[in-house]
PDB file of C-alpha atoms in Angstrom:
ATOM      1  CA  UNK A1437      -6.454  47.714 -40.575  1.00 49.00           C
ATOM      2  CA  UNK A1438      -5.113  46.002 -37.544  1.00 59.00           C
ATOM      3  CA  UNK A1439      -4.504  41.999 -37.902  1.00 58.00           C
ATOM      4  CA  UNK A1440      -6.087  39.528 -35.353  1.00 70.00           C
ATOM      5  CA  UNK A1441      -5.588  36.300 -36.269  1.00 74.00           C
ATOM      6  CA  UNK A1442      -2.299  34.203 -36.451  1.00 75.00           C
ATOM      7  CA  UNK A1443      -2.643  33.191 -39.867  1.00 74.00           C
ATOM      8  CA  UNK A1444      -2.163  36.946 -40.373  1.00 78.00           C
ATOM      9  CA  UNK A1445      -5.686  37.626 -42.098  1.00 79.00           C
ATOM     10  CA  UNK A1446      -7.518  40.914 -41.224  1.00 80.00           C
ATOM     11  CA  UNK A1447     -11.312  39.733 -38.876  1.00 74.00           C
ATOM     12  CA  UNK A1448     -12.953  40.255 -42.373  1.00 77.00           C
ATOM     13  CA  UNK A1449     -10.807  38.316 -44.399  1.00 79.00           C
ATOM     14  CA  UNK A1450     -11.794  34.665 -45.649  1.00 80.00           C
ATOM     15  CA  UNK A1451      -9.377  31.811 -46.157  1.00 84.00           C
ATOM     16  CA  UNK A1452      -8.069  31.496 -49.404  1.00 88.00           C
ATOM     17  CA  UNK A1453     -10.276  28.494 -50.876  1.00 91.00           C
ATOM     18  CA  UNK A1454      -8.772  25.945 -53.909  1.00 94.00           C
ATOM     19  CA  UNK A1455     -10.755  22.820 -55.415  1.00 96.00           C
ATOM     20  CA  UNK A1456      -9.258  20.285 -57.617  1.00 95.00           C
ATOM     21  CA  UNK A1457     -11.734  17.044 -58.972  1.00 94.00           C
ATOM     22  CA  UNK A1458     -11.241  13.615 -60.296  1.00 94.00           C
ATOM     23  CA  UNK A1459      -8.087  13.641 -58.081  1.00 95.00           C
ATOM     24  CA  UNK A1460      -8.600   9.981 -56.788  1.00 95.00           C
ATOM     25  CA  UNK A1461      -8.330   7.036 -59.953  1.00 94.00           C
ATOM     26  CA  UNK A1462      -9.875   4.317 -58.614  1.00 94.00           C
ATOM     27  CA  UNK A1463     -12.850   6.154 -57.274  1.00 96.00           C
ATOM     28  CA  UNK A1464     -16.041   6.924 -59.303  1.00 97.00           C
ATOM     29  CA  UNK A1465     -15.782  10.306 -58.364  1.00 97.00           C
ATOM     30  CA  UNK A1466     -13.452  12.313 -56.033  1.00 98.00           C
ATOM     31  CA  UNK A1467     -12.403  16.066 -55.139  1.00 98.00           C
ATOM     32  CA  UNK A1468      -9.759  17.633 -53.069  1.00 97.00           C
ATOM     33  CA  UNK A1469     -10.439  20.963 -51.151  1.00 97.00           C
ATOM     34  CA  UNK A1470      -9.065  23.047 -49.400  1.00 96.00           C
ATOM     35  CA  UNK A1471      -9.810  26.520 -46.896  1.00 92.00           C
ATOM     36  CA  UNK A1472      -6.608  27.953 -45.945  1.00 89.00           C
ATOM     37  CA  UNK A1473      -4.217  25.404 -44.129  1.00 91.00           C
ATOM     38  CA  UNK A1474      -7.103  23.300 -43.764  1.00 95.00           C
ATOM     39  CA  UNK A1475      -7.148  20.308 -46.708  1.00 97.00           C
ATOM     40  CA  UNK A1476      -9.805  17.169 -47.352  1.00 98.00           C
ATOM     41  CA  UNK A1477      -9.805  14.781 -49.803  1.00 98.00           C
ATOM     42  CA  UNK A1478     -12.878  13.066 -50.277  1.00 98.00           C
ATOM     43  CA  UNK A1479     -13.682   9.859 -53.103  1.00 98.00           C
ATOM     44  CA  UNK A1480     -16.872   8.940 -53.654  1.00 98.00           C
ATOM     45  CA  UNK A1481     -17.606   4.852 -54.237  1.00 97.00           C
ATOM     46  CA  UNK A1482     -20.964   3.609 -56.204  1.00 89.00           C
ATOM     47  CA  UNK A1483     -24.199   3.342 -56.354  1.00 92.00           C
ATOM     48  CA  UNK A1484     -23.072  -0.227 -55.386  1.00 91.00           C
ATOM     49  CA  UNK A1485     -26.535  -2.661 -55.031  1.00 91.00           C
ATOM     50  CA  UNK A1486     -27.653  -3.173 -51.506  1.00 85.00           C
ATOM     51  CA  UNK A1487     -28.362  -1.454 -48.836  1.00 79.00           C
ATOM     52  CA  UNK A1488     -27.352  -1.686 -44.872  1.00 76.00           C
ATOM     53  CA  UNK A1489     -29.599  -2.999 -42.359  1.00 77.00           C
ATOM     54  CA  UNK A1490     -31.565  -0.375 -40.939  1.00 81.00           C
ATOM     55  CA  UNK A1491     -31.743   1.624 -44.288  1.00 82.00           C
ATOM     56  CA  UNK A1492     -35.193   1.473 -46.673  1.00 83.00           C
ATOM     57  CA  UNK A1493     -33.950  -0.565 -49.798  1.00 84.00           C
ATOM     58  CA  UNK A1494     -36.365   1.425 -51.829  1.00 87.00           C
ATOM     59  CA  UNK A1495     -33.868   4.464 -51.670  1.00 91.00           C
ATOM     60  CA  UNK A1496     -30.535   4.603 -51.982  1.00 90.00           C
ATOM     61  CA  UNK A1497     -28.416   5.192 -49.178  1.00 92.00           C
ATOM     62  CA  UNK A1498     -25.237   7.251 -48.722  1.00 95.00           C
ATOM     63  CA  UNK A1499     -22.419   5.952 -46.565  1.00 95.00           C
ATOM     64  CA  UNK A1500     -19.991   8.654 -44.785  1.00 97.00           C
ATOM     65  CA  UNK A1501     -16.593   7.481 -43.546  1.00 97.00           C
ATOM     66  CA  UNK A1502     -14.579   9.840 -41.872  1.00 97.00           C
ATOM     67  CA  UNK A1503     -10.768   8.883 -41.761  1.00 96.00           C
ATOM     68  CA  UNK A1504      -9.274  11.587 -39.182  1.00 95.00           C
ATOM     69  CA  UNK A1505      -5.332  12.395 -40.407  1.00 94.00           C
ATOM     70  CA  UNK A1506      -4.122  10.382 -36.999  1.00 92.00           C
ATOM     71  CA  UNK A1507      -5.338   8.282 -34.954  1.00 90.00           C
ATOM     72  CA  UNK A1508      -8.735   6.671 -34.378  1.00 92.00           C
ATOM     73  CA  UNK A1509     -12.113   8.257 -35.129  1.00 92.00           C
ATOM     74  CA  UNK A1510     -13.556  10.036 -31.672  1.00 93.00           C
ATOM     75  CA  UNK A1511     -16.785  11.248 -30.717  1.00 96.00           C
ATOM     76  CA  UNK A1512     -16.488  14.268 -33.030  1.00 95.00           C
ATOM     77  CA  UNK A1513     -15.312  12.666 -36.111  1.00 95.00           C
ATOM     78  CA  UNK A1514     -18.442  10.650 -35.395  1.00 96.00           C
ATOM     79  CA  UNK A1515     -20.613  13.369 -35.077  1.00 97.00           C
ATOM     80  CA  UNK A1516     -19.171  15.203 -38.494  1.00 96.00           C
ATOM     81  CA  UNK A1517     -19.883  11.728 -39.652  1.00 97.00           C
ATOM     82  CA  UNK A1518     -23.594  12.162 -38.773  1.00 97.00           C
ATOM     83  CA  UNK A1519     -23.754  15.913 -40.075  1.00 96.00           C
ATOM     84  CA  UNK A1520     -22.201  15.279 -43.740  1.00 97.00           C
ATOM     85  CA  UNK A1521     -24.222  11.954 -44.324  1.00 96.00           C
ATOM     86  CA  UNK A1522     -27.657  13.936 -43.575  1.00 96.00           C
ATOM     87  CA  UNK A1523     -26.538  17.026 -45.453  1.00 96.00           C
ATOM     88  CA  UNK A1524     -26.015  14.785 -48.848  1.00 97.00           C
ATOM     89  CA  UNK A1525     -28.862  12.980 -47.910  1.00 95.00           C
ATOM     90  CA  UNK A1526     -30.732  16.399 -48.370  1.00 95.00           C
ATOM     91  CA  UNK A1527     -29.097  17.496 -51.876  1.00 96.00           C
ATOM     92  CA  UNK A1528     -28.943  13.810 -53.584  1.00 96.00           C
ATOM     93  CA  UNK A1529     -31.993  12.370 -55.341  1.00 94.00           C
ATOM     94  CA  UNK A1530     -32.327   9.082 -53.120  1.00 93.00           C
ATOM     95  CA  UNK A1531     -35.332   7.427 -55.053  1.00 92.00           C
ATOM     96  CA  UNK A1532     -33.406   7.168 -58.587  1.00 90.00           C
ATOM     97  CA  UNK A1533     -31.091   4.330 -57.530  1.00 88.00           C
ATOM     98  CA  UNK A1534     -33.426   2.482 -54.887  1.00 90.00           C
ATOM     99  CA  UNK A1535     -31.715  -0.351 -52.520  1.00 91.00           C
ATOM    100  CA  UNK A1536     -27.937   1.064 -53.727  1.00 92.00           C
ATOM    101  CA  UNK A1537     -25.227   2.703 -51.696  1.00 93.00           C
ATOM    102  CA  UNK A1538     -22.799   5.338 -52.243  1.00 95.00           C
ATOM    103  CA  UNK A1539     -19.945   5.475 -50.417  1.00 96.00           C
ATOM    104  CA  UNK A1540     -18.575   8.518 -49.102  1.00 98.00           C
ATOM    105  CA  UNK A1541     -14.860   8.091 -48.143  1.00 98.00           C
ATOM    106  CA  UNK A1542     -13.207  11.698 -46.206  1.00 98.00           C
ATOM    107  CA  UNK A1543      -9.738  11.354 -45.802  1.00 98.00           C
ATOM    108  CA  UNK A1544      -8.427  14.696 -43.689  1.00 97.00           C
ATOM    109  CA  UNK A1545      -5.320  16.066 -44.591  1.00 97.00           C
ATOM    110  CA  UNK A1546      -4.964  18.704 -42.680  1.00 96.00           C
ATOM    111  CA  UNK A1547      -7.091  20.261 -39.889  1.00 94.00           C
ATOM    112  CA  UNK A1548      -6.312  24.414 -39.096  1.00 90.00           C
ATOM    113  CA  UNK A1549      -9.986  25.235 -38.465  1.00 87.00           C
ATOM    114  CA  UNK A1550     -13.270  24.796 -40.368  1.00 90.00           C
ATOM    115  CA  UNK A1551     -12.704  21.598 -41.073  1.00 95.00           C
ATOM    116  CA  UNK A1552     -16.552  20.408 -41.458  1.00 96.00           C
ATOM    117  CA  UNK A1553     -17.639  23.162 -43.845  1.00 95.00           C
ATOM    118  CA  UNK A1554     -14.440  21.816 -46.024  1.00 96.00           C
ATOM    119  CA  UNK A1555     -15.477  18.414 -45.744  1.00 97.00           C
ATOM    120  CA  UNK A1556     -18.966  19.517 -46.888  1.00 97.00           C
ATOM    121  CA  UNK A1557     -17.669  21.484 -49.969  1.00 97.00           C
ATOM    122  CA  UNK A1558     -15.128  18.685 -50.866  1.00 97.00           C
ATOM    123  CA  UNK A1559     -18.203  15.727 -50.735  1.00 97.00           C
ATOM    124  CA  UNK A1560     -20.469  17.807 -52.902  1.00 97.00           C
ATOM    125  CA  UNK A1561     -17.492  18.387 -55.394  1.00 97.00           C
ATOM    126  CA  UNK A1562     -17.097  14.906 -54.927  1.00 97.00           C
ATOM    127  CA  UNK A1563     -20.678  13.482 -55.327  1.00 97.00           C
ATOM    128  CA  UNK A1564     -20.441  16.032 -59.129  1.00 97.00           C
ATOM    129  CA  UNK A1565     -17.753  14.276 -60.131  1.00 97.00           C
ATOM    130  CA  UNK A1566     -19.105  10.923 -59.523  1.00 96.00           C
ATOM    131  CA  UNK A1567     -22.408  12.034 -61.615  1.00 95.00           C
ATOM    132  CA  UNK A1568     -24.346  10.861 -58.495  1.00 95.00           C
ATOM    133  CA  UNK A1569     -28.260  12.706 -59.164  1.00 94.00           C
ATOM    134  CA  UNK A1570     -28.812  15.812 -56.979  1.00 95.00           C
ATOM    135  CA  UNK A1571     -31.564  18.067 -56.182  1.00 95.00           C
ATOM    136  CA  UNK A1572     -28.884  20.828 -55.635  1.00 94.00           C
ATOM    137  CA  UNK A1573     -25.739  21.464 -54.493  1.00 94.00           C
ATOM    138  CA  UNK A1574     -24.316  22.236 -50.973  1.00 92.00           C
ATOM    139  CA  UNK A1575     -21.969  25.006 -49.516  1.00 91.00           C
ATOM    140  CA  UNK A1576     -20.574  24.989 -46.429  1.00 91.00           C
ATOM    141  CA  UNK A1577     -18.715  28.307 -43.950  1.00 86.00           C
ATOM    142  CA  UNK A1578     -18.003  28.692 -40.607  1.00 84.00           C
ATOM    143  CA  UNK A1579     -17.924  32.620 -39.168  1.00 79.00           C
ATOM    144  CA  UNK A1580     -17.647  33.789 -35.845  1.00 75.00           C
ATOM    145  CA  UNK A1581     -19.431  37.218 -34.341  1.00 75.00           C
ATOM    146  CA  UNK A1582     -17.120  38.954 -32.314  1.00 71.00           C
ATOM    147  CA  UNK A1583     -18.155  41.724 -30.196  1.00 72.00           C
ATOM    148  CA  UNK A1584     -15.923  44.330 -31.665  1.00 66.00           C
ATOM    149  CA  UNK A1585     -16.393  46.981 -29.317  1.00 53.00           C
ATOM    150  CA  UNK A1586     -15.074  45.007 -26.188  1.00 48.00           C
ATOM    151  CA  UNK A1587     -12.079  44.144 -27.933  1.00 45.00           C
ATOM    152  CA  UNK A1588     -12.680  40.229 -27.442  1.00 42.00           C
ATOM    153  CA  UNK A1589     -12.252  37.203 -29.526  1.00 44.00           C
ATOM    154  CA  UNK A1590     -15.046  35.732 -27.541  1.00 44.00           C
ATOM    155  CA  UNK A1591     -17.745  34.214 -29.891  1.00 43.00           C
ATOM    156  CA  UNK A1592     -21.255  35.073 -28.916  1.00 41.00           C
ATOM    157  CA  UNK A1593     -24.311  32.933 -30.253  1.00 42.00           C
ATOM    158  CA  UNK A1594     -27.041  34.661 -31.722  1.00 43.00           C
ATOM    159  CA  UNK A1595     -30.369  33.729 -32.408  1.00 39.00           C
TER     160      UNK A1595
END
């Protein structure tokens, strides 16, 4: 089988995945994981009472902070932001704990490629291990279709 990828993995090979929990000791909860090169931490803060502003104080309300592993957060980070805090919005059981907030702190470690779908994974371990109520847990992949009789690399969206 011929190898396409630099990280030397065959196109049907997945990364090699690892989680560790309760990794973080001052946070309620916390989980490290990791796809590959690619590594997250992610602790988990609360129910703490109040809520923010624009949020309805009779549910509780999840917080997402993204802290990229350089630099300032960018439009991306932003929008990863947006994308985790609606996803746990969707598996945690909001109306238990009204007018509280959990934070959700993501610290990236390391960034080789599917870096959201880790961040996902690592914030649901995360949100476990804090013993935060949930409807159901979250996974997270990335894939790619490749058009393997043209020889490309060349994603193509399907629909």
């Amino acid at each position: 089988m011929e190898i396409d990828r630099m990280d030397g993995r065959t196109p049907n090979q997945l990364r090699p995945l690892a989680c560790s929990r309760n990794v973080l000791n001052r946070a309620h909860g916390s989980a490290s994981w990791t796809q590959g090169d690619t590594k997250v931490l992610v602790g988990v803060y609360g129910p703490k009472a109040g809520t923010k502003k624009n949020e309805n104080p009779e549910k509780a309300s999840i917080e997402v902070i993204w802290k990229p592993k350089t630099g300032q957060i960018g439009k991306l980070e932003k929008e990863y932001e947006m994308i985790l805090k609606r996803t746990l919005q969707s598996i945690c059981i909001l109306n238990m704990n009204p007018n509280t907030t959990t934070s959700v702190i993501v610290q990236v470690v390391n960034d080789d490629g599917a870096l959201l779908p880790c961040a996902v994974n690592a914030a649901c371990a995360a949100l476990v291990d804090a013993g935060i109520p949930m409807k159901h847990l979250s996974v997270a992949i990335s894939c790619c279709v490749v058009d393997s009789g043209s020889g490309s690399n060349k994603a193509r969206r399907g629909g």
